[in-house]
mmCIF file of C-alpha atoms in Angstrom:
data_model
loop_
_atom_site.group_PDB
_atom_site.id
_atom_site.type_symbol
_atom_site.label_atom_id
_atom_site.label_comp_id
_atom_site.label_asym_id
_atom_site.label_seq_id
_atom_site.Cartn_x
_atom_site.Cartn_y
_atom_site.Cartn_z
ATOM 1 C CA MET L 1 77.531 110.165 90.604
ATOM 2 C CA ARG L 2 79.676 110.181 87.443
ATOM 3 C CA GLU L 3 75.936 111.265 85.696
ATOM 4 C CA LEU L 4 75.246 113.769 88.015
ATOM 5 C CA VAL L 5 78.842 115.490 87.371
ATOM 6 C CA ARG L 6 78.612 114.865 83.386
ATOM 7 C CA THR L 7 75.138 115.763 83.099
ATOM 8 C CA GLY L 8 75.634 119.178 85.137
ATOM 9 C CA LYS L 9 73.161 118.442 87.924
ATOM 10 C CA LEU L 10 75.366 119.179 90.685
ATOM 11 C CA GLY L 11 76.818 122.727 88.815
ATOM 12 C CA ARG L 12 80.256 123.704 88.509
ATOM 13 C CA ILE L 13 81.988 121.255 90.073
ATOM 14 C CA THR L 14 84.129 123.300 92.546
ATOM 15 C CA ASN L 15 86.121 120.472 94.643
ATOM 16 C CA VAL L 16 86.829 117.026 95.477
ATOM 17 C CA ARG L 17 87.576 114.890 98.083
ATOM 18 C CA VAL L 18 89.055 111.314 97.984
ATOM 19 C CA TRP L 19 90.727 109.007 100.819
ATOM 20 C CA LEU L 20 91.256 104.703 100.660
ATOM 21 C CA ILE L 21 92.266 104.390 104.178
ATOM 22 C CA ALA L 22 92.961 100.837 105.461
ATOM 23 C CA ASP L 23 94.093 99.029 108.479
ATOM 24 C CA TYR L 24 95.533 96.008 106.885
ATOM 25 C CA ASN L 25 98.762 96.882 107.953
ATOM 26 C CA SER L 26 98.349 98.860 111.343
ATOM 27 C CA SER L 27 99.759 96.350 113.707
ATOM 28 C CA PRO L 28 103.620 96.453 114.146
ATOM 29 C CA LEU L 29 103.480 92.709 114.530
ATOM 30 C CA GLY L 30 102.528 92.748 110.934
ATOM 31 C CA PRO L 31 104.802 90.688 108.709
ATOM 32 C CA LEU L 32 107.547 93.201 106.460
ATOM 33 C CA THR L 33 106.270 91.138 102.788
ATOM 34 C CA TRP L 34 106.700 92.210 99.404
ATOM 35 C CA ARG L 35 104.589 95.132 99.345
ATOM 36 C CA ALA L 36 107.179 96.963 102.214
ATOM 37 C CA SER L 37 110.302 95.898 99.265
ATOM 38 C CA ARG L 38 111.087 99.488 97.054
ATOM 39 C CA GLU L 39 112.988 96.345 95.018
ATOM 40 C CA LYS L 40 109.764 94.325 94.790
ATOM 41 C CA ALA L 41 107.104 97.217 94.841
ATOM 42 C CA GLY L 42 108.134 100.070 94.286
ATOM 43 C CA ALA L 43 106.213 102.807 96.229
ATOM 44 C CA GLY L 44 104.321 101.678 98.932
ATOM 45 C CA VAL L 45 100.618 103.009 99.650
ATOM 46 C CA VAL L 46 101.073 105.063 96.817
ATOM 47 C CA PRO L 47 100.617 102.504 93.995
ATOM 48 C CA ASP L 48 98.914 100.090 96.094
ATOM 49 C CA LEU L 49 95.698 102.073 97.567
ATOM 50 C CA MET L 50 95.912 105.919 96.942
ATOM 51 C CA SER L 51 95.921 104.898 92.739
ATOM 52 C CA HIS L 52 92.615 103.664 92.988
ATOM 53 C CA GLY L 53 91.293 106.795 94.920
ATOM 54 C CA ALA L 54 93.106 108.680 92.152
ATOM 55 C CA ASP L 55 91.631 106.458 89.382
ATOM 56 C CA LEU L 56 87.978 106.658 89.997
ATOM 57 C CA ALA L 57 88.142 110.148 90.918
ATOM 58 C CA GLN L 58 89.545 110.606 86.804
ATOM 59 C CA TYR L 59 86.493 107.959 85.826
ATOM 60 C CA VAL L 60 83.914 110.553 88.012
ATOM 61 C CA VAL L 61 85.595 114.227 87.132
ATOM 62 C CA GLY L 62 88.164 113.792 84.525
ATOM 63 C CA ARG L 63 92.101 113.651 84.119
ATOM 64 C CA ILE L 64 94.116 114.992 86.869
ATOM 65 C CA ALA L 65 96.558 117.471 85.474
ATOM 66 C CA SER L 66 99.344 118.158 88.602
ATOM 67 C CA VAL L 67 99.603 117.227 91.986
ATOM 68 C CA THR L 68 101.976 118.111 94.808
ATOM 69 C CA ALA L 69 102.182 115.108 98.037
ATOM 70 C CA ALA L 70 103.961 114.450 101.522
ATOM 71 C CA THR L 71 104.499 111.035 102.082
ATOM 72 C CA ASP L 72 105.847 109.149 105.463
ATOM 73 C CA THR L 73 106.383 105.699 106.672
ATOM 74 C CA PHE L 74 105.025 105.437 110.719
ATOM 75 C CA ILE L 75 106.268 101.609 111.118
ATOM 76 C CA THR L 76 109.627 101.862 110.266
ATOM 77 C CA GLU L 77 110.624 97.880 110.837
ATOM 78 C CA ARG L 78 108.537 94.254 110.582
ATOM 79 C CA PRO L 79 109.256 90.819 111.706
ATOM 80 C CA ILE L 80 110.403 89.251 108.541
ATOM 81 C CA PRO L 81 108.108 86.233 107.848
ATOM 82 C CA THR L 82 108.991 82.891 108.485
ATOM 83 C CA LYS L 83 106.648 81.057 106.600
ATOM 84 C CA LEU L 84 104.490 82.624 103.412
ATOM 85 C CA GLY L 85 101.131 83.637 103.290
ATOM 86 C CA PHE L 86 98.880 84.589 100.548
ATOM 87 C CA GLY L 87 96.874 88.498 100.306
ATOM 88 C CA HIS L 88 97.186 89.237 103.612
ATOM 89 C CA SER L 89 97.090 86.764 105.917
ATOM 90 C CA GLY L 90 98.710 83.423 106.172
ATOM 91 C CA PHE L 91 101.652 84.721 107.631
ATOM 92 C CA GLU L 92 104.305 83.203 110.494
ATOM 93 C CA ILE L 93 106.755 85.294 111.803
ATOM 94 C CA GLY L 94 109.876 85.296 113.979
ATOM 95 C CA ASP L 95 112.160 87.188 116.329
ATOM 96 C CA GLU L 96 114.220 88.682 113.183
ATOM 97 C CA ARG L 97 112.902 92.477 112.163
ATOM 98 C CA GLY L 98 113.755 94.503 108.677
ATOM 99 C CA PRO L 99 113.427 97.986 107.386
ATOM 100 C CA VAL L 100 110.206 99.249 105.656
ATOM 101 C CA GLU L 101 111.605 100.510 102.491
ATOM 102 C CA ASN L 102 108.820 102.649 100.875
ATOM 103 C CA GLU L 103 105.865 104.770 102.572
ATOM 104 C CA ASP L 104 102.959 104.001 104.260
ATOM 105 C CA TYR L 105 101.005 106.786 103.973
ATOM 106 C CA VAL L 106 100.162 109.792 101.525
ATOM 107 C CA SER L 107 98.514 112.994 101.616
ATOM 108 C CA MET L 108 98.247 115.430 98.455
ATOM 109 C CA LEU L 109 96.463 118.259 96.724
ATOM 110 C CA VAL L 110 95.341 117.733 93.101
ATOM 111 C CA ARG L 111 94.390 120.209 89.964
ATOM 112 C CA PHE L 112 91.802 118.158 87.435
ATOM 113 C CA ASP L 113 91.199 119.801 83.898
ATOM 114 C CA GLY L 114 89.336 122.506 84.324
ATOM 115 C CA GLY L 115 90.692 124.043 87.448
ATOM 116 C CA VAL L 116 89.046 121.707 89.573
ATOM 117 C CA ILE L 117 90.605 121.054 93.232
ATOM 118 C CA GLY L 118 91.000 117.653 94.646
ATOM 119 C CA THR L 119 92.333 116.445 98.226
ATOM 120 C CA MET L 120 93.499 112.922 97.937
ATOM 121 C CA GLU L 121 94.854 110.571 101.534
ATOM 122 C CA SER L 122 95.737 107.028 101.586
ATOM 123 C CA SER L 123 96.914 104.806 104.591
ATOM 124 C CA ARG L 124 97.427 101.276 105.240
ATOM 125 C CA VAL L 125 98.199 101.592 108.858
ATOM 126 C CA SER L 126 95.338 103.904 110.286
ATOM 127 C CA VAL L 127 93.644 102.255 113.092
ATOM 128 C CA GLY L 128 90.116 101.437 112.405
ATOM 129 C CA PRO L 129 89.122 101.538 108.880
ATOM 130 C CA ARG L 130 88.508 98.221 107.289
ATOM 131 C CA ALA L 131 88.285 99.481 103.688
ATOM 132 C CA GLU L 132 86.986 103.120 104.026
ATOM 133 C CA TYR L 133 87.144 104.445 100.420
ATOM 134 C CA VAL L 134 85.285 107.542 99.594
ATOM 135 C CA VAL L 135 84.434 109.630 97.075
ATOM 136 C CA GLU L 136 83.141 113.213 97.613
ATOM 137 C CA VAL L 137 82.259 115.700 94.818
ATOM 138 C CA TYR L 138 80.742 118.982 95.547
ATOM 139 C CA GLY L 139 79.823 121.524 92.866
ATOM 140 C CA THR L 140 77.550 124.564 92.827
ATOM 141 C CA ASN L 141 74.001 122.950 92.801
ATOM 142 C CA GLY L 142 74.955 120.101 95.280
ATOM 143 C CA SER L 143 77.078 117.442 95.692
ATOM 144 C CA ALA L 144 77.301 113.578 95.939
ATOM 145 C CA ARG L 145 79.292 111.139 98.241
ATOM 146 C CA TRP L 146 80.094 107.075 98.113
ATOM 147 C CA ASN L 147 81.440 104.748 100.728
ATOM 148 C CA PHE L 148 83.181 101.657 99.202
ATOM 149 C CA GLU L 149 81.840 100.271 102.442
ATOM 150 C CA ARG L 150 78.755 100.576 101.443
ATOM 151 C CA LEU L 151 78.796 100.567 98.374
ATOM 152 C CA ASN L 152 75.468 100.002 97.224
ATOM 153 C CA GLU L 153 74.744 103.426 98.406
ATOM 154 C CA LEU L 154 74.899 106.734 96.848
ATOM 155 C CA GLU L 155 74.644 110.008 98.960
ATOM 156 C CA VAL L 156 72.686 113.197 96.912
ATOM 157 C CA CYS L 157 72.297 116.833 97.743
ATOM 158 C CA THR L 158 71.061 118.788 95.016
ATOM 159 C CA THR L 159 69.782 121.297 97.063
ATOM 160 C CA VAL L 160 71.019 124.524 98.276
ATOM 161 C CA ASP L 161 68.043 126.447 100.178
ATOM 162 C CA GLY L 162 69.346 125.409 103.230
ATOM 163 C CA GLY L 163 65.470 124.835 104.369
ATOM 164 C CA PRO L 164 64.377 121.681 106.846
ATOM 165 C CA THR L 165 64.696 119.248 103.997
ATOM 166 C CA HIS L 166 68.182 120.184 103.435
ATOM 167 C CA GLY L 167 70.859 117.779 103.481
ATOM 168 C CA TYR L 168 71.995 114.395 101.885
ATOM 169 C CA THR L 169 69.334 111.695 100.029
ATOM 170 C CA ARG L 170 70.613 107.978 100.046
ATOM 171 C CA ALA L 171 69.837 106.412 96.906
ATOM 172 C CA MET L 172 70.440 102.358 97.274
ATOM 173 C CA ALA L 173 71.278 100.661 94.316
ATOM 174 C CA GLY L 174 68.161 99.301 91.639
ATOM 175 C CA PRO L 175 67.420 98.411 88.185
ATOM 176 C CA ALA L 176 68.059 101.535 86.442
ATOM 177 C CA TRP L 177 71.637 101.185 87.871
ATOM 178 C CA GLY L 178 73.764 99.024 85.193
ATOM 179 C CA ASP L 179 73.682 95.587 85.199
ATOM 180 C CA TRP L 180 72.598 95.384 89.582
ATOM 181 C CA SER L 181 69.054 93.933 87.794
ATOM 182 C CA ARG L 182 70.661 90.477 86.925
ATOM 183 C CA TYR L 183 71.737 90.046 90.271
ATOM 184 C CA GLN L 184 69.492 90.864 93.041
ATOM 185 C CA PRO L 185 65.282 90.148 92.907
ATOM 186 C CA ALA L 186 64.501 93.913 94.456
ATOM 187 C CA ILE L 187 65.826 96.782 95.913
ATOM 188 C CA GLY L 188 67.205 97.014 99.366
ATOM 189 C CA THR L 189 68.938 92.927 98.569
ATOM 190 C CA SER L 190 72.750 94.386 98.082
ATOM 191 C CA MET L 191 75.137 93.151 95.128
ATOM 192 C CA GLY L 192 78.637 92.128 96.507
ATOM 193 C CA PHE L 193 82.512 92.664 95.756
ATOM 194 C CA ASP L 194 82.385 89.162 93.686
ATOM 195 C CA ASP L 195 79.383 90.461 91.663
ATOM 196 C CA MET L 196 81.595 93.198 90.219
ATOM 197 C CA LYS L 197 84.293 91.554 89.906
ATOM 198 C CA SER L 198 82.001 89.429 87.093
ATOM 199 C CA ILE L 199 80.625 92.310 85.681
ATOM 200 C CA GLU L 200 84.202 93.483 84.912
ATOM 201 C CA ALA L 201 85.180 90.300 83.222
ATOM 202 C CA ALA L 202 82.307 90.237 81.486
ATOM 203 C CA GLN L 203 82.906 93.764 79.888
ATOM 204 C CA PHE L 204 86.589 93.200 78.880
ATOM 205 C CA LEU L 205 84.950 90.504 77.239
ATOM 206 C CA LYS L 206 82.639 92.018 75.403
ATOM 207 C CA SER L 207 85.187 94.419 74.813
ATOM 208 C CA VAL L 208 87.491 92.406 72.627
ATOM 209 C CA LEU L 209 84.569 90.769 70.527
ATOM 210 C CA THR L 210 82.827 93.522 69.366
ATOM 211 C CA GLY L 211 86.422 96.075 69.367
ATOM 212 C CA GLU L 212 84.210 98.483 71.719
ATOM 213 C CA GLN L 213 86.110 100.235 74.878
ATOM 214 C CA LEU L 214 83.512 99.149 76.942
ATOM 215 C CA ALA L 215 85.503 98.849 80.173
ATOM 216 C CA PRO L 216 88.687 100.851 81.851
ATOM 217 C CA SER L 217 91.343 100.552 79.197
ATOM 218 C CA THR L 218 95.319 99.848 79.396
ATOM 219 C CA ALA L 219 95.561 103.814 79.111
ATOM 220 C CA ASP L 220 93.281 104.363 81.845
ATOM 221 C CA ALA L 221 95.666 101.941 84.377
ATOM 222 C CA TRP L 222 98.743 104.099 82.012
ATOM 223 C CA CYS L 223 96.788 107.303 83.524
ATOM 224 C CA ALA L 224 96.700 106.316 86.647
ATOM 225 C CA ALA L 225 100.484 104.859 86.718
ATOM 226 C CA GLU L 226 101.395 108.595 85.425
ATOM 227 C CA VAL L 227 99.474 109.962 88.435
ATOM 228 C CA ASP L 228 101.910 107.428 91.091
ATOM 229 C CA GLU L 229 105.257 109.261 88.996
ATOM 230 C CA ALA L 230 104.143 111.992 89.872
ATOM 231 C CA VAL L 231 103.270 112.021 93.968
ATOM 232 C CA VAL L 232 106.458 109.702 94.304
ATOM 233 C CA ALA L 233 108.573 112.906 92.306
ATOM 234 C CA SER L 234 106.461 115.345 93.912
ATOM 235 C CA ALA L 235 107.071 113.652 98.070
ATOM 236 C CA ALA L 236 111.075 113.471 97.330
ATOM 237 C CA ASP L 237 111.586 117.501 95.922
ATOM 238 C CA GLY L 238 108.311 119.204 97.660
ATOM 239 C CA GLN L 239 107.035 120.329 94.146
ATOM 240 C CA TRP L 240 104.085 120.381 91.970
ATOM 241 C CA HIS L 241 104.213 118.309 89.145
ATOM 242 C CA ASP L 242 102.467 117.992 86.081
ATOM 243 C CA VAL L 243 101.049 114.294 85.589
ATOM 244 C CA PRO L 244 101.816 113.647 81.678
ATOM 245 C CA ARG L 245 98.977 112.930 79.311
ATOM 246 C CA VAL L 246 98.756 109.315 77.897
ATOM 247 C CA GLN L 247 98.428 108.032 74.440
ATOM 248 C CA GLY L 248 95.072 106.043 73.731
ATOM 249 C CA ASN L 249 91.356 106.132 74.842
ATOM 250 C CA THR L 250 90.250 106.801 78.561
ATOM 251 C CA THR L 251 86.835 106.391 79.780
ATOM 252 C CA PHE L 252 87.233 109.780 82.023
ATOM 253 C CA ASP L 253 87.572 111.254 78.376
ATOM 254 C CA ALA L 254 84.507 109.170 77.119
#
């Protein structure tokens, strides 16, 4: 998708849609974990989920320059755990309840450098989606769509004629896609999330050994955090907020 954007095959990019919707916390009986604590987590779904969508959108399209956002908390209290778990499971709860101190939903408009408009949304309490992480990029000559739940597939449309074959073509991951051939013998055999993590680790180690930035940098993380800060500030006052530029090499500038 990044290559389609950067080489101009989609034409002038006009708008982007990103959402990361999950239901891991959709039950009101879900435990009151550190994620709901303002002292321990700060904001809620903004840094928890939305930051991933903003980071990926920047990698594909470019830097987010300004944001305006609205947040809400749909489940305002939860049972206090009597036994701690790990991640999102293994908790035991009692009858006592406590307040959820941060947001569990965010919706935002963004402007990228160069004027591209984006809409982004995240929720951790939407019933149904398990990890629906979707990026859609639209241009004057075509568009592309990707969903984390089907992470080995990319939907691409590069025709605008409206003819009988007009629409999306499904491109499946294969040997031409990064390190795919190191893991799978043939197209149609999918890579998994853990495979991606081993690739990330290898990129990090190679970056350290060679001195060349091959993986996302600290500056990338910093920039995503600045987007988070601007979103939280905008949700508080209802205004547009500029996202400060960060120092360092970022992958979206490469």
